[in-house]
Short mmCIF file of C-alpha atoms in Angstrom, two decimals:
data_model
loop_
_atom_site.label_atom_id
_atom_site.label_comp_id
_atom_site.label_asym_id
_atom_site.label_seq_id
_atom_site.Cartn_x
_atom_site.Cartn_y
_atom_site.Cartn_z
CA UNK G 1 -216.07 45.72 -99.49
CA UNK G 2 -217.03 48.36 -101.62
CA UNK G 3 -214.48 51.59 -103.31
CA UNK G 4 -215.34 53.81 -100.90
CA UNK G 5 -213.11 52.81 -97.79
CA UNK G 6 -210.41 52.29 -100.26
CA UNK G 7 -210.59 55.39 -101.36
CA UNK G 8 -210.67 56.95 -98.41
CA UNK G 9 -207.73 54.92 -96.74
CA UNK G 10 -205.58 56.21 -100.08
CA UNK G 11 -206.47 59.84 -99.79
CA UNK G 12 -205.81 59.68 -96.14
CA UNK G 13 -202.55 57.72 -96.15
CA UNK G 14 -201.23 59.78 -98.51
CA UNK G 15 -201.89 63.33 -96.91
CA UNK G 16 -200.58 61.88 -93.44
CA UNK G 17 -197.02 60.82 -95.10
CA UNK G 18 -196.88 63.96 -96.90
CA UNK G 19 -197.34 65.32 -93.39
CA UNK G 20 -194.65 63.08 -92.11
CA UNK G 21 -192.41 63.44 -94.72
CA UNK G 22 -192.14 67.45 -94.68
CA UNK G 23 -191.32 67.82 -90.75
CA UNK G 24 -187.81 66.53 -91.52
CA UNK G 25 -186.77 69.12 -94.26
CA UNK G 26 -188.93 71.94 -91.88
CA UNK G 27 -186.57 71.32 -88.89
CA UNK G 28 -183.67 70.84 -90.90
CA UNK G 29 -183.63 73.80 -93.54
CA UNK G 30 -185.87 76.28 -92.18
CA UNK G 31 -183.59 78.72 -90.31
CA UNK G 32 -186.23 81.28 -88.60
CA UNK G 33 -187.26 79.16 -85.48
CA UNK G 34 -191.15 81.10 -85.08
CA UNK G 35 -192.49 80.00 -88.74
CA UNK G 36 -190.76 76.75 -88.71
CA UNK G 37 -192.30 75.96 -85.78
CA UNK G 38 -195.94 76.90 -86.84
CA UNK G 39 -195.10 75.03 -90.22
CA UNK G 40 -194.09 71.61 -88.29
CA UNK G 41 -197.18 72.38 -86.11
CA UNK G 42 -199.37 72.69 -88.29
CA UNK G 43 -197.70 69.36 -90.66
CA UNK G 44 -198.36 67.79 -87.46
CA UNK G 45 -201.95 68.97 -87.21
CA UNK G 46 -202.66 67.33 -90.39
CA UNK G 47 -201.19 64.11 -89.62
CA UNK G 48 -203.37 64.11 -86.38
CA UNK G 49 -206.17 65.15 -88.51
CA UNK G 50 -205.95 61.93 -90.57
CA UNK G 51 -205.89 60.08 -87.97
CA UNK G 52 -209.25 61.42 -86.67
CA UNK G 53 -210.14 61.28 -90.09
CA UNK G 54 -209.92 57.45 -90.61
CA UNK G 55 -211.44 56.36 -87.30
CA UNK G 56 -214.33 58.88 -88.38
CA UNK G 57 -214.60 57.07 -91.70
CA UNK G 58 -213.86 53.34 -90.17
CA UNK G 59 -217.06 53.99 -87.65
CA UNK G 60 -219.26 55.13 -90.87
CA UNK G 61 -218.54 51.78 -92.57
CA UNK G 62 -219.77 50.24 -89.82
CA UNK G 63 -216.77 49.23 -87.45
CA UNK G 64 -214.05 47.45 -87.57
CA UNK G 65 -213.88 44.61 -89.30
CA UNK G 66 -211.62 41.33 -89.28
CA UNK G 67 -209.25 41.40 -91.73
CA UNK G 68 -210.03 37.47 -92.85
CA UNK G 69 -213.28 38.57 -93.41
CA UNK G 70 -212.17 41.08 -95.91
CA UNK G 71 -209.55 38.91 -97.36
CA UNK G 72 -212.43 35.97 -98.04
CA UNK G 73 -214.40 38.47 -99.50
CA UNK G 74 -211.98 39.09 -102.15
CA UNK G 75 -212.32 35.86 -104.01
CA UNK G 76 -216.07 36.03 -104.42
CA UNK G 77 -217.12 37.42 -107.92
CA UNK G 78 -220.03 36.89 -110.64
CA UNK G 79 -220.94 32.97 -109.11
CA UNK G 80 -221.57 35.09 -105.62
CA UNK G 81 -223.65 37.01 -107.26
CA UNK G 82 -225.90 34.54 -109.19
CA UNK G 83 -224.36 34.61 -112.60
CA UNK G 84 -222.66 31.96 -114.67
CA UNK G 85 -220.46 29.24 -113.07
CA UNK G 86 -216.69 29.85 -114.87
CA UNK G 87 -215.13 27.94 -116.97
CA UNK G 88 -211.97 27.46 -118.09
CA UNK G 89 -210.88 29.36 -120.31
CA UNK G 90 -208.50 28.58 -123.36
CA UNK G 91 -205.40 30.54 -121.92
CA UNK G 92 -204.07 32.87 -119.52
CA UNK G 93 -205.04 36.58 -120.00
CA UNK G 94 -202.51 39.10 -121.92
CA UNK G 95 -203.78 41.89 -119.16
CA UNK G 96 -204.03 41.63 -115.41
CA UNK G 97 -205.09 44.12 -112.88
CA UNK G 98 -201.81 46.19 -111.85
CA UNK G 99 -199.97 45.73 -108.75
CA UNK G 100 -198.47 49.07 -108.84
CA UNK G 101 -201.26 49.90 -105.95
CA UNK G 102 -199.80 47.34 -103.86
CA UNK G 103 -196.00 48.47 -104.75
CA UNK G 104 -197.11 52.20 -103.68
CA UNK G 105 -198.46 51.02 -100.62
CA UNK G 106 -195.39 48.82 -99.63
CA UNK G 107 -192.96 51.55 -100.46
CA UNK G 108 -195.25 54.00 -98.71
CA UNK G 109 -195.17 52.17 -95.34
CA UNK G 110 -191.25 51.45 -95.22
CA UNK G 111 -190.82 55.48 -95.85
CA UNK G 112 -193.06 56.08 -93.84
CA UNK G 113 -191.63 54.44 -90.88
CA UNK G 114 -187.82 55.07 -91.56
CA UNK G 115 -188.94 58.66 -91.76
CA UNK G 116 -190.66 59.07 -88.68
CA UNK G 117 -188.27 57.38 -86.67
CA UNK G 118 -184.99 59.41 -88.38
CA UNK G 119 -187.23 62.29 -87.61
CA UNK G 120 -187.89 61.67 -84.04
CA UNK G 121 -183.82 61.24 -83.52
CA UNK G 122 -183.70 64.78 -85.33
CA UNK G 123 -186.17 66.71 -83.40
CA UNK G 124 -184.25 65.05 -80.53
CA UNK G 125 -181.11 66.06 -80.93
CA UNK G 126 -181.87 69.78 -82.66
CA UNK G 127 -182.41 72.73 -80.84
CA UNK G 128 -185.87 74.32 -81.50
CA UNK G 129 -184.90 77.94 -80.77
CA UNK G 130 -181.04 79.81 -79.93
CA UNK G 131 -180.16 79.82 -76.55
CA UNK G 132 -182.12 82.30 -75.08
CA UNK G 133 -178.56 84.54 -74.50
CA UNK G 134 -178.16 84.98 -77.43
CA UNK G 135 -181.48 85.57 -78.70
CA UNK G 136 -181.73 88.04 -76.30
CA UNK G 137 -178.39 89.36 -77.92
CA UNK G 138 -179.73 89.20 -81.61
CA UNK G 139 -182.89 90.67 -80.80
CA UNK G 140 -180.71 93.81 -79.42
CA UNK G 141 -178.66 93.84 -82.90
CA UNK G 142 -175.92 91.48 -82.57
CA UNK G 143 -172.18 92.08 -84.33
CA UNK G 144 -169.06 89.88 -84.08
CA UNK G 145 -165.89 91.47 -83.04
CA UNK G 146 -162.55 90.83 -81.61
CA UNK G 147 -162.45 92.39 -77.99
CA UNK G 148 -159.32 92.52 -75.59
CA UNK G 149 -158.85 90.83 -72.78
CA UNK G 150 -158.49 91.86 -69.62
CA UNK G 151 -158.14 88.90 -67.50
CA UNK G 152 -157.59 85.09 -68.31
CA UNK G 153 -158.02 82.51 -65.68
CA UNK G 154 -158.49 78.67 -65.75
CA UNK G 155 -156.65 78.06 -68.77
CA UNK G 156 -156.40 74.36 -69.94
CA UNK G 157 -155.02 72.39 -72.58
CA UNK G 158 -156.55 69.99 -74.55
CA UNK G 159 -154.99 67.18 -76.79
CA UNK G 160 -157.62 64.56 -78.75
CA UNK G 161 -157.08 61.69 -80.38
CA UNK G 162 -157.83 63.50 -83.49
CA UNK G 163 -157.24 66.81 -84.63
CA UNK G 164 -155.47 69.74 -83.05
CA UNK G 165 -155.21 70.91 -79.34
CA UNK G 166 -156.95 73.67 -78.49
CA UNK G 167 -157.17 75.96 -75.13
CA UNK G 168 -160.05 76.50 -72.73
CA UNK G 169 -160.12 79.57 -70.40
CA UNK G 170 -162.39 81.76 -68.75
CA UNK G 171 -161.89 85.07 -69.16
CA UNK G 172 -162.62 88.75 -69.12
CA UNK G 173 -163.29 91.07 -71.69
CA UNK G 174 -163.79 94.33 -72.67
CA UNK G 175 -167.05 95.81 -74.75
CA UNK G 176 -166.76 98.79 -76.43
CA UNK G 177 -170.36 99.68 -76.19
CA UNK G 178 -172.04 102.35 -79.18
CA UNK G 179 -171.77 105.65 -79.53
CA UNK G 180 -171.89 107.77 -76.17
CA UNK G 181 -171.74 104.52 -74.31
CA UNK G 182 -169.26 103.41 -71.57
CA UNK G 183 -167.06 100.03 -71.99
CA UNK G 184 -168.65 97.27 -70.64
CA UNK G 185 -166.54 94.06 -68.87
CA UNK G 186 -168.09 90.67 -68.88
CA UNK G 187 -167.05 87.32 -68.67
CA UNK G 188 -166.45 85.12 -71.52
CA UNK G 189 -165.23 81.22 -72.02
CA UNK G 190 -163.70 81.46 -75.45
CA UNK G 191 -162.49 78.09 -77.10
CA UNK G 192 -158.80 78.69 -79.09
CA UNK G 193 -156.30 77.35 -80.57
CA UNK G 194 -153.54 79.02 -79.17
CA UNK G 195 -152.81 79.66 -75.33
CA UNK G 196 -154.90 82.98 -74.32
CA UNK G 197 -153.34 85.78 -72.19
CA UNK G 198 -154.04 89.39 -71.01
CA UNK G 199 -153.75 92.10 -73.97
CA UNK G 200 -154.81 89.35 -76.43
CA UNK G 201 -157.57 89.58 -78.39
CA UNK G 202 -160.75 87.48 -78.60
CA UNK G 203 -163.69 86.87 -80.93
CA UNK G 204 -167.50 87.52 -79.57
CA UNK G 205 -170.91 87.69 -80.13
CA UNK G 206 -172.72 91.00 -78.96
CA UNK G 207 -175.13 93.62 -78.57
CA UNK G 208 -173.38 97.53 -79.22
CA UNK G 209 -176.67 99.18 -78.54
CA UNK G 210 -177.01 97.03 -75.09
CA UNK G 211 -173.69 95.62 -74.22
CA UNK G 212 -174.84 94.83 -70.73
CA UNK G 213 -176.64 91.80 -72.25
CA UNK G 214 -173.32 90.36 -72.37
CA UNK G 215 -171.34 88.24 -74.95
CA UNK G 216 -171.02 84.72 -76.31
CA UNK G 217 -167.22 83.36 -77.07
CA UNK G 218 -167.37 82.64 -80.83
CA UNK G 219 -166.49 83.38 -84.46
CA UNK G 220 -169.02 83.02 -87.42
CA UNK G 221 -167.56 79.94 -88.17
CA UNK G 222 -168.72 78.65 -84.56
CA UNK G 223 -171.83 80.54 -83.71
CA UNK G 224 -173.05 81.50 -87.18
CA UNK G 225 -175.19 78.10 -87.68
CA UNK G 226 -176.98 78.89 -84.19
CA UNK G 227 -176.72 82.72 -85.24
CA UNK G 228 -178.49 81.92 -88.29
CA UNK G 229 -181.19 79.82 -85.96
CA UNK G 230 -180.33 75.97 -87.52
CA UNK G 231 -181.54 73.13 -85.41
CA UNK G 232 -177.98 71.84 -85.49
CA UNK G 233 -174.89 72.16 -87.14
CA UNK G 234 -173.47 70.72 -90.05
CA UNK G 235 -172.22 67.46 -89.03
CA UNK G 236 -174.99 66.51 -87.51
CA UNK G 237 -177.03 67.48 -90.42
CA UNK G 238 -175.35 64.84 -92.16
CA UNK G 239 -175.68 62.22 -90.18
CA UNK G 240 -179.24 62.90 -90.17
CA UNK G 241 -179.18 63.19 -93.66
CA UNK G 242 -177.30 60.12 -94.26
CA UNK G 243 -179.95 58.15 -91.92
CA UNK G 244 -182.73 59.34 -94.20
CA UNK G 245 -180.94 58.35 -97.23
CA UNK G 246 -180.14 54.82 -96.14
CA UNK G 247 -183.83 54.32 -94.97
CA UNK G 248 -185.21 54.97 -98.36
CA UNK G 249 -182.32 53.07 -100.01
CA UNK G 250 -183.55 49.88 -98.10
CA UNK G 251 -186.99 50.62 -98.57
CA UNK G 252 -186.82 50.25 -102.34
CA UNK G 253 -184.64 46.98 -101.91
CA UNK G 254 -187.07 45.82 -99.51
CA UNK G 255 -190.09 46.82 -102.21
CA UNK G 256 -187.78 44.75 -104.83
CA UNK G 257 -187.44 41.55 -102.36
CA UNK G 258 -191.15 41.14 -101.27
CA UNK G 259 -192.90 42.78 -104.67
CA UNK G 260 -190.72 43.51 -107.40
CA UNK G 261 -190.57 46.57 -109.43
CA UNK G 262 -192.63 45.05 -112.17
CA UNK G 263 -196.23 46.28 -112.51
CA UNK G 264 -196.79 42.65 -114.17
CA UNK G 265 -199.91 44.33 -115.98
CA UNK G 266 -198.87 43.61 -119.62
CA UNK G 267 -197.54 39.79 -120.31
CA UNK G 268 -195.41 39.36 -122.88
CA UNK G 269 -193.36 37.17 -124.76
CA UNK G 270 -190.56 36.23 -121.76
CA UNK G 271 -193.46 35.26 -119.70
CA UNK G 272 -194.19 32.03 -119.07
CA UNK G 273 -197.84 30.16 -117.33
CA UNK G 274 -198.82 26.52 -116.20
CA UNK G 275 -201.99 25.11 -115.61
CA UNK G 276 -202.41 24.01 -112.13
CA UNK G 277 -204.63 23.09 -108.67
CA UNK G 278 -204.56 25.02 -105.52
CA UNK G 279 -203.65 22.93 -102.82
CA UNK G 280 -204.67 25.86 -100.19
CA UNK G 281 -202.07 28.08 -97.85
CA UNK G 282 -198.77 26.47 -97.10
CA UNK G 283 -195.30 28.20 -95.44
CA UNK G 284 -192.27 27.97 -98.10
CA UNK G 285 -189.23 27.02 -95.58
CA UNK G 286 -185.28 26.71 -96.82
CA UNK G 287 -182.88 26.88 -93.12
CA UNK G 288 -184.31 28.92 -91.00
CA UNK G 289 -186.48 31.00 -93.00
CA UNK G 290 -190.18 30.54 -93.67
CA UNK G 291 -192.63 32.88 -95.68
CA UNK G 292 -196.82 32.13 -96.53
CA UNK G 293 -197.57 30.82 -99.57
CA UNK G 294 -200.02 28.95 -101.65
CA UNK G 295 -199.44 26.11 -102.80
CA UNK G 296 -199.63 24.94 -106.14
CA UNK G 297 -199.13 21.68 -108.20
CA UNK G 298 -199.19 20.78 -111.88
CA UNK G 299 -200.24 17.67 -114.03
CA UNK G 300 -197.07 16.72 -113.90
CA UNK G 301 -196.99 16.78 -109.85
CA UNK G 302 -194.22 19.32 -109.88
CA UNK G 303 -195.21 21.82 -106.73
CA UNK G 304 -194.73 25.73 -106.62
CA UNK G 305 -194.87 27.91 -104.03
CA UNK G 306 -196.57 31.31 -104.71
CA UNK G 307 -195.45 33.12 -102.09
CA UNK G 308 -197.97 35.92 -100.67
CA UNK G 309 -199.50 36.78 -96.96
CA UNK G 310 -202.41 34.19 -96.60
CA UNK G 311 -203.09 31.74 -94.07
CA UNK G 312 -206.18 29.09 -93.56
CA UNK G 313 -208.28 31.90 -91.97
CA UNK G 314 -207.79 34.18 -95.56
CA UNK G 315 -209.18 32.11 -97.81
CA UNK G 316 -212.18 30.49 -98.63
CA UNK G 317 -212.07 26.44 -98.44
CA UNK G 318 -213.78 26.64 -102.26
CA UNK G 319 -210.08 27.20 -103.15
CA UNK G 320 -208.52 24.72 -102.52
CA UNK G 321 -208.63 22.08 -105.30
CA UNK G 322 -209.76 24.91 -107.85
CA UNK G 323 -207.98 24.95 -111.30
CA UNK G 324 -205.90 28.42 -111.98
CA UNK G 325 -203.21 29.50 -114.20
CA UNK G 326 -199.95 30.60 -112.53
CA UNK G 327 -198.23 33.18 -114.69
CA UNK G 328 -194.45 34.40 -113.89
CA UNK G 329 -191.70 36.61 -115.34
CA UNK G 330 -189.08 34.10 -116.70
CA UNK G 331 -186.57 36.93 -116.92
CA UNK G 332 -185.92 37.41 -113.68
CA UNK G 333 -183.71 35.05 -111.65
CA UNK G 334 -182.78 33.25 -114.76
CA UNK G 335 -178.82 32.51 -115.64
CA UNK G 336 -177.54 36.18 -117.32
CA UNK G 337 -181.25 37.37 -116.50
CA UNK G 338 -181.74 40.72 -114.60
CA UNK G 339 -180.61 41.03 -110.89
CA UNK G 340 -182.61 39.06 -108.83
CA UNK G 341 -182.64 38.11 -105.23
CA UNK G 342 -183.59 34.67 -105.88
CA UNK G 343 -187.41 35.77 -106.41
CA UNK G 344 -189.55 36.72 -109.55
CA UNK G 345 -192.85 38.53 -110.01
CA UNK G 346 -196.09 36.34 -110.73
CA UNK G 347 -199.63 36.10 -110.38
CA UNK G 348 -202.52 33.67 -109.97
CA UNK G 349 -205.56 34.30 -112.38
CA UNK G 350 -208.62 31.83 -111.19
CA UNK G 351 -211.22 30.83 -113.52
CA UNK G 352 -213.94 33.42 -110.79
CA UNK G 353 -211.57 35.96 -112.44
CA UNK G 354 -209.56 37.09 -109.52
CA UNK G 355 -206.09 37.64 -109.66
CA UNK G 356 -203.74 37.44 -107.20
CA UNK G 357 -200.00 39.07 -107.31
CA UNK G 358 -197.08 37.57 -105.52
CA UNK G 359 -193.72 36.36 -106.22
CA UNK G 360 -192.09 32.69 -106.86
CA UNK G 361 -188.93 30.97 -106.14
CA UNK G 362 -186.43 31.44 -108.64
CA UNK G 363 -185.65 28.25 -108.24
CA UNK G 364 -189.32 26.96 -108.83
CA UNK G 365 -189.50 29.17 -111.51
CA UNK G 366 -186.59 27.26 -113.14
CA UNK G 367 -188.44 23.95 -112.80
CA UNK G 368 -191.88 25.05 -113.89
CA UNK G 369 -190.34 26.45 -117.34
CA UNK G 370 -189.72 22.91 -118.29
CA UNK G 371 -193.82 22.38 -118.32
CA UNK G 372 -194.51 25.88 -118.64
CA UNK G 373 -195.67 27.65 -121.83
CA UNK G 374 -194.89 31.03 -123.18
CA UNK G 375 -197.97 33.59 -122.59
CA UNK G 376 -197.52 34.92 -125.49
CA UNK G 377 -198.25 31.92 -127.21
CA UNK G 378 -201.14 30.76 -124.68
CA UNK G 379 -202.87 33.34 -124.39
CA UNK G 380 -206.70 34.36 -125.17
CA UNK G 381 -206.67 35.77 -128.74
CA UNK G 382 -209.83 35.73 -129.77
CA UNK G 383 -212.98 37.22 -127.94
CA UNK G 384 -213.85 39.97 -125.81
CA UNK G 385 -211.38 39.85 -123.24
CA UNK G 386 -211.99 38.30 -119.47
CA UNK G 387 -213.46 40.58 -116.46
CA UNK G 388 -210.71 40.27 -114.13
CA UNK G 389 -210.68 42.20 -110.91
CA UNK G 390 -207.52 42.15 -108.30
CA UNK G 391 -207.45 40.19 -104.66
CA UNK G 392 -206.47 43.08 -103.05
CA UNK G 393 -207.75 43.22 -99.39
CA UNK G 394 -204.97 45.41 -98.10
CA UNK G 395 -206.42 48.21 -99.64
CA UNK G 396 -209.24 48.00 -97.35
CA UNK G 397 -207.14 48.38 -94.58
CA UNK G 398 -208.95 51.36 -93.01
CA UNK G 399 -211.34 48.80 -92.25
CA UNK G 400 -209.41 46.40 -90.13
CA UNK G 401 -207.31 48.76 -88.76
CA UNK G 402 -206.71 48.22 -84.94
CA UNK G 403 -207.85 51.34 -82.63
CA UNK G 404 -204.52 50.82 -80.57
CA UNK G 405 -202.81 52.29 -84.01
CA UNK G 406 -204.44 55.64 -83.73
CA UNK G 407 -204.10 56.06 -80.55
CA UNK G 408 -200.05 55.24 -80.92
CA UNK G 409 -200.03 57.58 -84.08
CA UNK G 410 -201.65 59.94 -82.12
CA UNK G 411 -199.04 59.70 -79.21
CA UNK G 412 -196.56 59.90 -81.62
CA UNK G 413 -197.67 62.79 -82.97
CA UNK G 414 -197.76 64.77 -79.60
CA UNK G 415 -194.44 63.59 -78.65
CA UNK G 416 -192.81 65.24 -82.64
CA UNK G 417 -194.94 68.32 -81.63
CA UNK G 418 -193.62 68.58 -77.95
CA UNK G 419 -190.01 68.37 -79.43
CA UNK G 420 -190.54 71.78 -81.11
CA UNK G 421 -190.82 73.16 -78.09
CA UNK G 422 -187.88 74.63 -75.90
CA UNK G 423 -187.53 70.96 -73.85
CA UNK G 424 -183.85 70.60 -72.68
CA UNK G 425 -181.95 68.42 -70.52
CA UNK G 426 -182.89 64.62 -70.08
CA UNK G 427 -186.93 65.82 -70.70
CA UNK G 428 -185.94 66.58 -73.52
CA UNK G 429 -184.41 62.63 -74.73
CA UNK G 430 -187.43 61.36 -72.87
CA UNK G 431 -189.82 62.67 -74.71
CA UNK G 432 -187.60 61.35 -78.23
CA UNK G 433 -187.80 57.84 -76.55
CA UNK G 434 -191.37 57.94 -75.71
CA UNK G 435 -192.40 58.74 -78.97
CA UNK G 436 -189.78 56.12 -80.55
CA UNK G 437 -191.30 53.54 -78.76
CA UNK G 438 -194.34 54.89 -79.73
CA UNK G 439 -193.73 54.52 -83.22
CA UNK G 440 -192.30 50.82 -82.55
CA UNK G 441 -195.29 49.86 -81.14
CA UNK G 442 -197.75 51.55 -83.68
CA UNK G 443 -195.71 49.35 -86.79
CA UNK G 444 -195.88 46.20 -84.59
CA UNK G 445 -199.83 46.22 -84.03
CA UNK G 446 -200.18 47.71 -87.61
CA UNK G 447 -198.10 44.34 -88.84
CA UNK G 448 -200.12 41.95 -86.80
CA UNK G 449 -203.28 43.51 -87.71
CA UNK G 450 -204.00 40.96 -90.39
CA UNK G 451 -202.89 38.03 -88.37
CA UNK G 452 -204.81 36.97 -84.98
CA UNK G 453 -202.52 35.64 -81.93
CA UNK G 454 -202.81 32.03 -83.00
CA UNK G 455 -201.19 32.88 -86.27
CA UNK G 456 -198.57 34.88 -85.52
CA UNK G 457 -196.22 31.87 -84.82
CA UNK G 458 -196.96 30.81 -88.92
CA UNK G 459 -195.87 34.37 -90.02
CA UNK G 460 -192.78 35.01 -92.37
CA UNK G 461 -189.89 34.71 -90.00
CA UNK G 462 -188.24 37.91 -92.18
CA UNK G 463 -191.20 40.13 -91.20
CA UNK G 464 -194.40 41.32 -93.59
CA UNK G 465 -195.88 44.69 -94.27
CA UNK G 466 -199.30 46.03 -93.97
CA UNK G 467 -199.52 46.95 -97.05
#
């Protein structure tokens, strides 16, 4: 399929989730609400811009393609091309092709889409600007002080659950206004903790030079986040914060259950490989769960499941009955091993000289190393070492992408950049929702991109990734 697309989808992908990534500390941290929203704007621009960018370079490769096409394609090698017919070789290779490409990609995606969606709640429930009172009132030169009051009217207790009561009133103060000016009444709605009455005193927000703009009840403590221009306070900075944090937490152990931190690049002595025969694309099931796999089987008729995203339509019906090494990290959900999840990197290495990464079953794993040898021991030592190149298709994904996912990342987009904007009340929630759903959609059609509608009911149960 050629380096080009591949390249392209990498370059792209990455500037459109360092787009993504950046509007959440923007709206956050930046407290001047004029540059922060040209910064998000323009974050947002980019984003859009990759999106444009890939349809531009999908059309130039010639369309879209289907991704089984692209995934057959990836097993064909030197006998494609006229050369040699393999043979098998001796051992398994010391070196495979990384799968730190297809780690990045995974990981990518999951941040990708925790952080849009924590984003969207953010831009939701932040305020893009102050309240246009008092930014009329800081634009005028705006000073805290503690004003009498004249009047008090409408007091009311309150008593929560939790914490301490606090009074309610509306009432009426008095301004002293700059120098040469005359005092200035206006009506207030101050929020204290003790009961409020005529001749007390009252913290507010306002303008000396223009006290006719009026006054906002409030102490720094109170106003000085919205003062200061944050999108929200504190608290809620936290819980957006917290959001985040969880998202990537469960992105990495959702990298570790499908992929494995492992680059598996470099085998070494606690590896382990059997010869054995593909028997072609198979679904791994234990209760209720299923996940793809290939399936393979030994000389001694023991089976393994290499678990990895293929179905019939993926491969090429050459494979089945071919002769392959399956190579695995015996570390890794062994007794006393390293933490495991019940699954351990391996790979596939054909005699064509592909290679394909997945995981196995710890518990096949376990079996195998009763017929299984050490790599270290089985390996090719003598020679120039084998061409090997990686099975790798979802790195063409600019390819196969579906339209429908630019035009959802594009609605997406519009809704993050409408949520800048001064939208209040219930527009304001509907717009957040519209571009949630947005973003639902856009990772549901990107999932299903590699699977047509009459294979959807074989997929992993547990979900897959498009990377």
């Amino acid at each position: 399929m050629g380096t080009a697309p591949r390249r392209a989808g990498a370059w792209f992908g990455a500037l459109g989730l360092a787009a993504a990534i950046s509007v959440l500390p923007l709206w956050l941290f930046w407290s001047d609400p004029e540059p922060r929203r040209t910064a998000i704007l323009v974050a947002l621009g980019c984003a859009l811009a990759c999106v444009g960018g890939i349809a531009v370079c999908q059309r130039a490769a010639g369309g879209r393609r289907p991704y089984a096409a692209i995934a057959v394609a990836e097993f064909s090698g030197a006998t494609e091309a006229g050369g040699p017919v393999a043979v098998e070789p001796d051992g398994p290779p010391r070196v495979l092709p990384s799968r730190r490409g297809m780690q990045g990609r995974s990981l990518a995606w999951y941040l990708g889409v925790c952080t849009v969606l924590v984003s969207l709640f953010a831009l939701a429930i932040g305020a893009p600007q102050r309240p246009e009172r008092m930014q009329r009132i800081v634009d005028a030169g705006a000073e805290f002080a503690d004003v009498p009051i004249e009047k008090v009217g409408d007091v009311r207790l309150h008593d929560p659950s939790k914490g301490h009561d606090y009074y309610t009133s509306t009432a009426v103060v008095r301004l002293a206004p700059g120098a040469g000016g005359v005092p200035v009444t206006v009506t207030v709605h101050p929020v204290t903790p003790d009961r409020p009455h005529t001749g007390g005193k009252v913290s507010v927000l306002y303008a000396p030079t223009r006290p006719g703009l009026g006054a906002l009840a409030g102490d720094e403590r109170s106003l000085g986040e919205a003062l200061e221009g944050a999108t929200m306070g504190t608290g809620r900075v936290w819980i957006v914060g917290i959001a985040w944090a969880a998202g990537i937490v469960l992105s990495v152990v959702v990298l570790s259950l499908r992929r494995g931190f492992r680059s598996f690049s470099r085998l070494g002595h606690a590896d382990m490989a059997v010869r054995g025969k593909c028997l072609g694309p198979d679904l791994w099931r234990r209760d209720s769960v299923e996940e793809q796999c290939l399936k393979i089987v030994t000389a001694s008729s023991r089976t393994a499941h290499f678990l990895a995203d293929v179905t019939e339509e993926h491969v090429p019906d050459s494979l089945k009955g071919q002769h392959l090494w399956l190579c695995w990290d015996a570390r890794r959900g062994a007794d006393g091993g390293r933490f495991s999840a019940g699954g351990t990197p391996a790979a596939l290495v054909s005699d064509d000289g592909w290679v394909m990464h997945g995981m196995l079953k710890a518990d096949d794993a376990q079996m195998m190393a009763t017929e299984g040898v050490s790599v270290e021991k089985a390996a090719v030592g003598n020679g120039e070492p084998r061409a090997l190149r990686l099975w790798d298709p979802h790195s063409a994904w600019l390819l196969y992408v579906a339209p429908s996912v630019l035009v959802l990342a594009a609605v997406l987009i519009g809704c993050a950049a409408l949520l800048t904007f001064d939208i209040t009340g219930v527009w304001r929630w509907v717009t957040g929702i519209a571009g949630a759903v947005a973003g639902l959609a856009l990772g549901y059609v990107a999932m299903k991109a590699p699977y047509p509608s009459n294979l959807r009911a074989a997929m992993p149960s547990n979900g897959t990734d498009p990377a």
